[in-house]
Amino acid sequence: MKNEIIIGMSGASGIQYGIRILEAIKQMKGFETHLVISESAKQLIKIETDYSVKDVENLGDNIYDDHDFTAPIASGSHRSRGMIIAPSSMKNLASIASGMSDTLISRAADCCLKEKRPLIIMARETPLNLIHIENMKKAMEAGASILPACPAFYPRPKTIDDIIDFMAGRALDLLNIEHNLYKRWRE
């Protein structure tokens, strides 16, 4: 299998997580990324970071519009190592949990689930209501890994970048990708 990774960024605060994942993969040899940024995520890039949307797109190898259902990642026959959605809005999570493939992000996620490929959903909301929790449960039962954006503090982060690196590293861990983004427990 190719070392292709699908990265989706939907409209939830915490867009820095997805950017850091892209930066980390870009520095690794042998990986190819397929990037989809929703329209609301593009707005959050402008609001939450000093990056432009073009800067973020330049971190990906293959860039798709969130409504391009002709993209290769819209088909289960396109093989990949899996998909990370960072961040995932609750709307995006609900679409995935209900099997409603109305965007390329949710369609690519659906393909990962039906093909039994890893799907990591970095859910970003607080506090959670029962509907959010039920959607997380449904997505997990379908095969997704839910990775709430809840960083650990045992590595004693000194900067916001340390916190972002921890969460980006945990997402990469779930795809079994070696990295050194954070100090592991008892290291």
mmCIF file of C-alpha atoms in Angstrom:
data_model
loop_
_atom_site.group_PDB
_atom_site.id
_atom_site.type_symbol
_atom_site.label_atom_id
_atom_site.label_comp_id
_atom_site.label_asym_id
_atom_site.label_seq_id
_atom_site.Cartn_x
_atom_site.Cartn_y
_atom_site.Cartn_z
ATOM 1 C CA MET A 1 0.000 0.000 0.000
ATOM 2 C CA LYS A 2 1.138 3.516 -0.716
ATOM 3 C CA ASN A 3 1.940 5.851 2.149
ATOM 4 C CA GLU A 4 -0.921 8.173 1.289
ATOM 5 C CA ILE A 5 -2.717 9.981 4.085
ATOM 6 C CA ILE A 6 -5.945 11.912 3.762
ATOM 7 C CA ILE A 7 -6.173 15.056 5.877
ATOM 8 C CA GLY A 8 -9.499 16.795 6.361
ATOM 9 C CA MET A 9 -9.914 20.120 8.118
ATOM 10 C CA SER A 10 -13.447 21.107 9.020
ATOM 11 C CA GLY A 11 -14.857 24.218 10.641
ATOM 12 C CA ALA A 12 -14.003 23.909 14.309
ATOM 13 C CA SER A 13 -11.622 25.893 16.427
ATOM 14 C CA GLY A 14 -8.206 24.274 16.652
ATOM 15 C CA ILE A 15 -7.213 24.496 12.993
ATOM 16 C CA GLN A 16 -3.589 24.593 14.218
ATOM 17 C CA TYR A 17 -3.792 20.848 14.906
ATOM 18 C CA GLY A 18 -4.389 20.020 11.259
ATOM 19 C CA ILE A 19 -1.709 22.447 10.128
ATOM 20 C CA ARG A 20 0.860 20.902 12.459
ATOM 21 C CA ILE A 21 0.003 17.396 11.243
ATOM 22 C CA LEU A 22 0.576 18.550 7.665
ATOM 23 C CA GLU A 23 3.890 20.205 8.616
ATOM 24 C CA ALA A 24 5.097 17.053 10.367
ATOM 25 C CA ILE A 25 4.179 14.750 7.472
ATOM 26 C CA LYS A 26 5.750 17.161 4.968
ATOM 27 C CA GLN A 27 9.096 16.735 6.784
ATOM 28 C CA MET A 28 8.902 12.932 6.540
ATOM 29 C CA LYS A 29 10.100 10.990 3.526
ATOM 30 C CA GLY A 30 7.842 8.614 1.662
ATOM 31 C CA PHE A 31 4.434 10.103 2.472
ATOM 32 C CA GLU A 32 1.888 11.753 0.206
ATOM 33 C CA THR A 33 -1.030 13.770 1.533
ATOM 34 C CA HIS A 34 -4.499 14.410 0.149
ATOM 35 C CA LEU A 35 -5.850 17.610 1.704
ATOM 36 C CA VAL A 36 -9.432 18.845 1.939
ATOM 37 C CA ILE A 37 -10.192 22.118 3.732
ATOM 38 C CA SER A 38 -13.848 23.041 4.235
ATOM 39 C CA GLU A 39 -14.992 26.601 3.582
ATOM 40 C CA SER A 40 -15.479 27.269 7.288
ATOM 41 C CA ALA A 41 -12.011 25.836 8.025
ATOM 42 C CA LYS A 42 -10.586 28.319 5.517
ATOM 43 C CA GLN A 43 -12.172 31.107 7.535
ATOM 44 C CA LEU A 44 -10.667 29.716 10.733
ATOM 45 C CA ILE A 45 -7.201 29.623 9.176
ATOM 46 C CA LYS A 46 -7.550 33.396 8.705
ATOM 47 C CA ILE A 47 -9.004 33.963 12.184
ATOM 48 C CA GLU A 48 -6.825 31.656 14.314
ATOM 49 C CA THR A 49 -3.437 31.705 12.577
ATOM 50 C CA ASP A 50 -0.936 33.852 10.714
ATOM 51 C CA TYR A 51 -1.109 31.425 7.763
ATOM 52 C CA SER A 52 -2.953 32.094 4.557
ATOM 53 C CA VAL A 53 -5.137 29.376 3.075
ATOM 54 C CA LYS A 54 -2.572 29.088 0.262
ATOM 55 C CA ASP A 55 0.221 28.549 2.846
ATOM 56 C CA VAL A 56 -1.725 25.630 4.305
ATOM 57 C CA GLU A 57 -2.586 24.202 0.890
ATOM 58 C CA ASN A 58 1.128 24.316 0.014
ATOM 59 C CA LEU A 59 1.736 21.847 2.851
ATOM 60 C CA GLY A 60 -0.401 19.235 1.059
ATOM 61 C CA ASP A 61 0.546 17.236 -2.010
ATOM 62 C CA ASN A 62 -2.945 16.886 -3.518
ATOM 63 C CA ILE A 63 -5.558 19.549 -2.770
ATOM 64 C CA TYR A 64 -9.302 19.097 -3.323
ATOM 65 C CA ASP A 65 -12.369 21.256 -2.981
ATOM 66 C CA ASP A 66 -14.721 19.971 -0.284
ATOM 67 C CA HIS A 67 -17.442 19.478 -2.923
ATOM 68 C CA ASP A 68 -15.309 17.671 -5.524
ATOM 69 C CA PHE A 69 -16.807 14.205 -5.592
ATOM 70 C CA THR A 70 -14.631 13.320 -8.608
ATOM 71 C CA ALA A 71 -11.519 13.404 -6.378
ATOM 72 C CA PRO A 72 -9.795 10.011 -6.080
ATOM 73 C CA ILE A 73 -10.356 9.959 -2.306
ATOM 74 C CA ALA A 74 -14.140 9.936 -2.921
ATOM 75 C CA SER A 75 -13.812 6.286 -3.933
ATOM 76 C CA GLY A 76 -13.100 3.309 -1.742
ATOM 77 C CA SER A 77 -10.968 1.883 -4.554
ATOM 78 C CA HIS A 78 -8.378 4.610 -3.897
ATOM 79 C CA ARG A 79 -6.108 3.097 -1.288
ATOM 80 C CA SER A 80 -4.590 5.063 1.568
ATOM 81 C CA ARG A 81 -3.166 4.469 5.028
ATOM 82 C CA GLY A 82 -6.172 6.243 6.466
ATOM 83 C CA MET A 83 -7.557 9.649 7.274
ATOM 84 C CA ILE A 84 -7.154 12.265 9.981
ATOM 85 C CA ILE A 85 -9.784 14.962 10.400
ATOM 86 C CA ALA A 86 -8.252 17.729 12.481
ATOM 87 C CA PRO A 87 -10.189 19.526 13.663
ATOM 88 C CA SER A 88 -13.596 17.969 13.230
ATOM 89 C CA SER A 89 -16.667 20.051 13.899
ATOM 90 C CA MET A 90 -19.665 18.422 15.481
ATOM 91 C CA LYS A 91 -21.512 18.909 12.182
ATOM 92 C CA ASN A 92 -18.788 16.943 10.401
ATOM 93 C CA LEU A 93 -18.905 14.241 13.077
ATOM 94 C CA ALA A 94 -22.701 14.043 12.763
ATOM 95 C CA SER A 95 -22.431 13.637 8.977
ATOM 96 C CA ILE A 96 -19.950 10.787 9.379
ATOM 97 C CA ALA A 97 -21.914 9.104 12.182
ATOM 98 C CA SER A 98 -25.110 9.149 10.120
ATOM 99 C CA GLY A 99 -23.443 8.068 6.856
ATOM 100 C CA MET A 100 -24.369 11.330 5.170
ATOM 101 C CA SER A 101 -21.588 11.865 2.653
ATOM 102 C CA ASP A 102 -22.539 15.400 1.673
ATOM 103 C CA THR A 103 -18.981 16.795 1.514
ATOM 104 C CA LEU A 104 -15.716 15.347 0.282
ATOM 105 C CA ILE A 105 -14.455 15.190 3.875
ATOM 106 C CA SER A 106 -17.419 13.092 5.015
ATOM 107 C CA ARG A 107 -17.320 10.978 1.818
ATOM 108 C CA ALA A 108 -13.594 10.219 2.231
ATOM 109 C CA ALA A 109 -14.287 9.351 5.875
ATOM 110 C CA ASP A 110 -17.119 7.050 4.785
ATOM 111 C CA CYS A 111 -14.747 5.346 2.334
ATOM 112 C CA CYS A 112 -12.243 4.745 5.138
ATOM 113 C CA LEU A 113 -14.942 3.202 7.310
ATOM 114 C CA LYS A 114 -16.372 0.950 4.621
ATOM 115 C CA GLU A 115 -12.902 -0.180 3.523
ATOM 116 C CA LYS A 116 -11.823 -0.777 7.157
ATOM 117 C CA ARG A 117 -9.070 1.847 7.008
ATOM 118 C CA PRO A 118 -8.142 3.978 10.013
ATOM 119 C CA LEU A 119 -10.214 7.110 10.486
ATOM 120 C CA ILE A 120 -9.099 9.495 13.221
ATOM 121 C CA ILE A 121 -11.588 12.196 14.147
ATOM 122 C CA MET A 122 -10.121 14.973 16.296
ATOM 123 C CA ALA A 123 -13.389 16.213 17.719
ATOM 124 C CA ARG A 124 -13.333 19.843 18.857
ATOM 125 C CA GLU A 125 -16.158 21.008 21.062
ATOM 126 C CA THR A 126 -16.694 21.713 24.712
ATOM 127 C CA PRO A 127 -18.785 21.065 26.634
ATOM 128 C CA LEU A 128 -20.330 18.071 24.915
ATOM 129 C CA ASN A 129 -24.043 17.421 24.776
ATOM 130 C CA LEU A 130 -25.626 13.979 24.557
ATOM 131 C CA ILE A 131 -26.044 14.221 20.781
ATOM 132 C CA HIS A 132 -22.278 14.803 20.391
ATOM 133 C CA ILE A 133 -21.524 11.817 22.603
ATOM 134 C CA GLU A 134 -23.998 9.595 20.741
ATOM 135 C CA ASN A 135 -22.453 10.619 17.404
ATOM 136 C CA MET A 136 -18.980 9.818 18.759
ATOM 137 C CA LYS A 137 -20.275 6.419 19.869
ATOM 138 C CA LYS A 138 -21.830 5.720 16.454
ATOM 139 C CA ALA A 139 -18.642 6.724 14.631
ATOM 140 C CA MET A 140 -16.556 4.548 16.966
ATOM 141 C CA GLU A 141 -18.860 1.581 16.503
ATOM 142 C CA ALA A 142 -18.434 2.026 12.739
ATOM 143 C CA GLY A 143 -14.641 1.870 13.138
ATOM 144 C CA ALA A 144 -13.441 5.441 13.707
ATOM 145 C CA SER A 145 -11.054 6.493 16.436
ATOM 146 C CA ILE A 146 -12.250 9.543 18.336
ATOM 147 C CA LEU A 147 -9.382 11.756 19.441
ATOM 148 C CA PRO A 148 -10.777 14.643 21.463
ATOM 149 C CA ALA A 149 -8.504 17.676 21.381
ATOM 150 C CA CYS A 150 -7.479 17.143 25.012
ATOM 151 C CA PRO A 151 -3.719 17.492 25.391
ATOM 152 C CA ALA A 152 -1.805 15.885 28.221
ATOM 153 C CA PHE A 153 0.313 17.891 30.600
ATOM 154 C CA TYR A 154 2.758 15.204 31.790
ATOM 155 C CA PRO A 155 5.248 16.316 29.102
ATOM 156 C CA ARG A 156 5.176 19.720 30.849
ATOM 157 C CA PRO A 157 4.400 21.876 27.818
ATOM 158 C CA LYS A 158 6.058 25.257 27.892
ATOM 159 C CA THR A 159 4.378 26.757 24.841
ATOM 160 C CA ILE A 160 1.159 26.470 22.883
ATOM 161 C CA ASP A 161 3.239 24.795 20.163
ATOM 162 C CA ASP A 162 4.115 22.028 22.644
ATOM 163 C CA ILE A 163 0.398 21.418 23.239
ATOM 164 C CA ILE A 164 -0.333 21.414 19.507
ATOM 165 C CA ASP A 165 2.587 19.035 18.897
ATOM 166 C CA PHE A 166 1.214 16.620 21.502
ATOM 167 C CA MET A 167 -2.170 16.369 19.796
ATOM 168 C CA ALA A 168 -0.669 16.179 16.299
ATOM 169 C CA GLY A 169 1.622 13.414 17.519
ATOM 170 C CA ARG A 170 -1.257 11.457 19.051
ATOM 171 C CA ALA A 171 -3.094 11.599 15.708
ATOM 172 C CA LEU A 172 0.001 10.285 13.905
ATOM 173 C CA ASP A 173 0.363 7.567 16.568
ATOM 174 C CA LEU A 174 -3.076 6.268 15.626
ATOM 175 C CA LEU A 175 -1.829 5.769 12.043
ATOM 176 C CA ASN A 176 1.355 4.088 13.338
ATOM 177 C CA ILE A 177 3.554 6.835 11.928
ATOM 178 C CA GLU A 178 6.862 7.355 13.727
ATOM 179 C CA HIS A 179 7.573 10.902 14.878
ATOM 180 C CA ASN A 180 9.192 12.862 17.686
ATOM 181 C CA LEU A 181 6.607 15.588 18.196
ATOM 182 C CA TYR A 182 6.196 15.062 21.923
ATOM 183 C CA LYS A 183 7.844 13.423 24.929
ATOM 184 C CA ARG A 184 6.140 10.131 25.661
ATOM 185 C CA TRP A 185 5.110 8.986 29.123
ATOM 186 C CA ARG A 186 8.156 8.289 31.296
ATOM 187 C CA GLU A 187 10.688 9.270 28.607
#
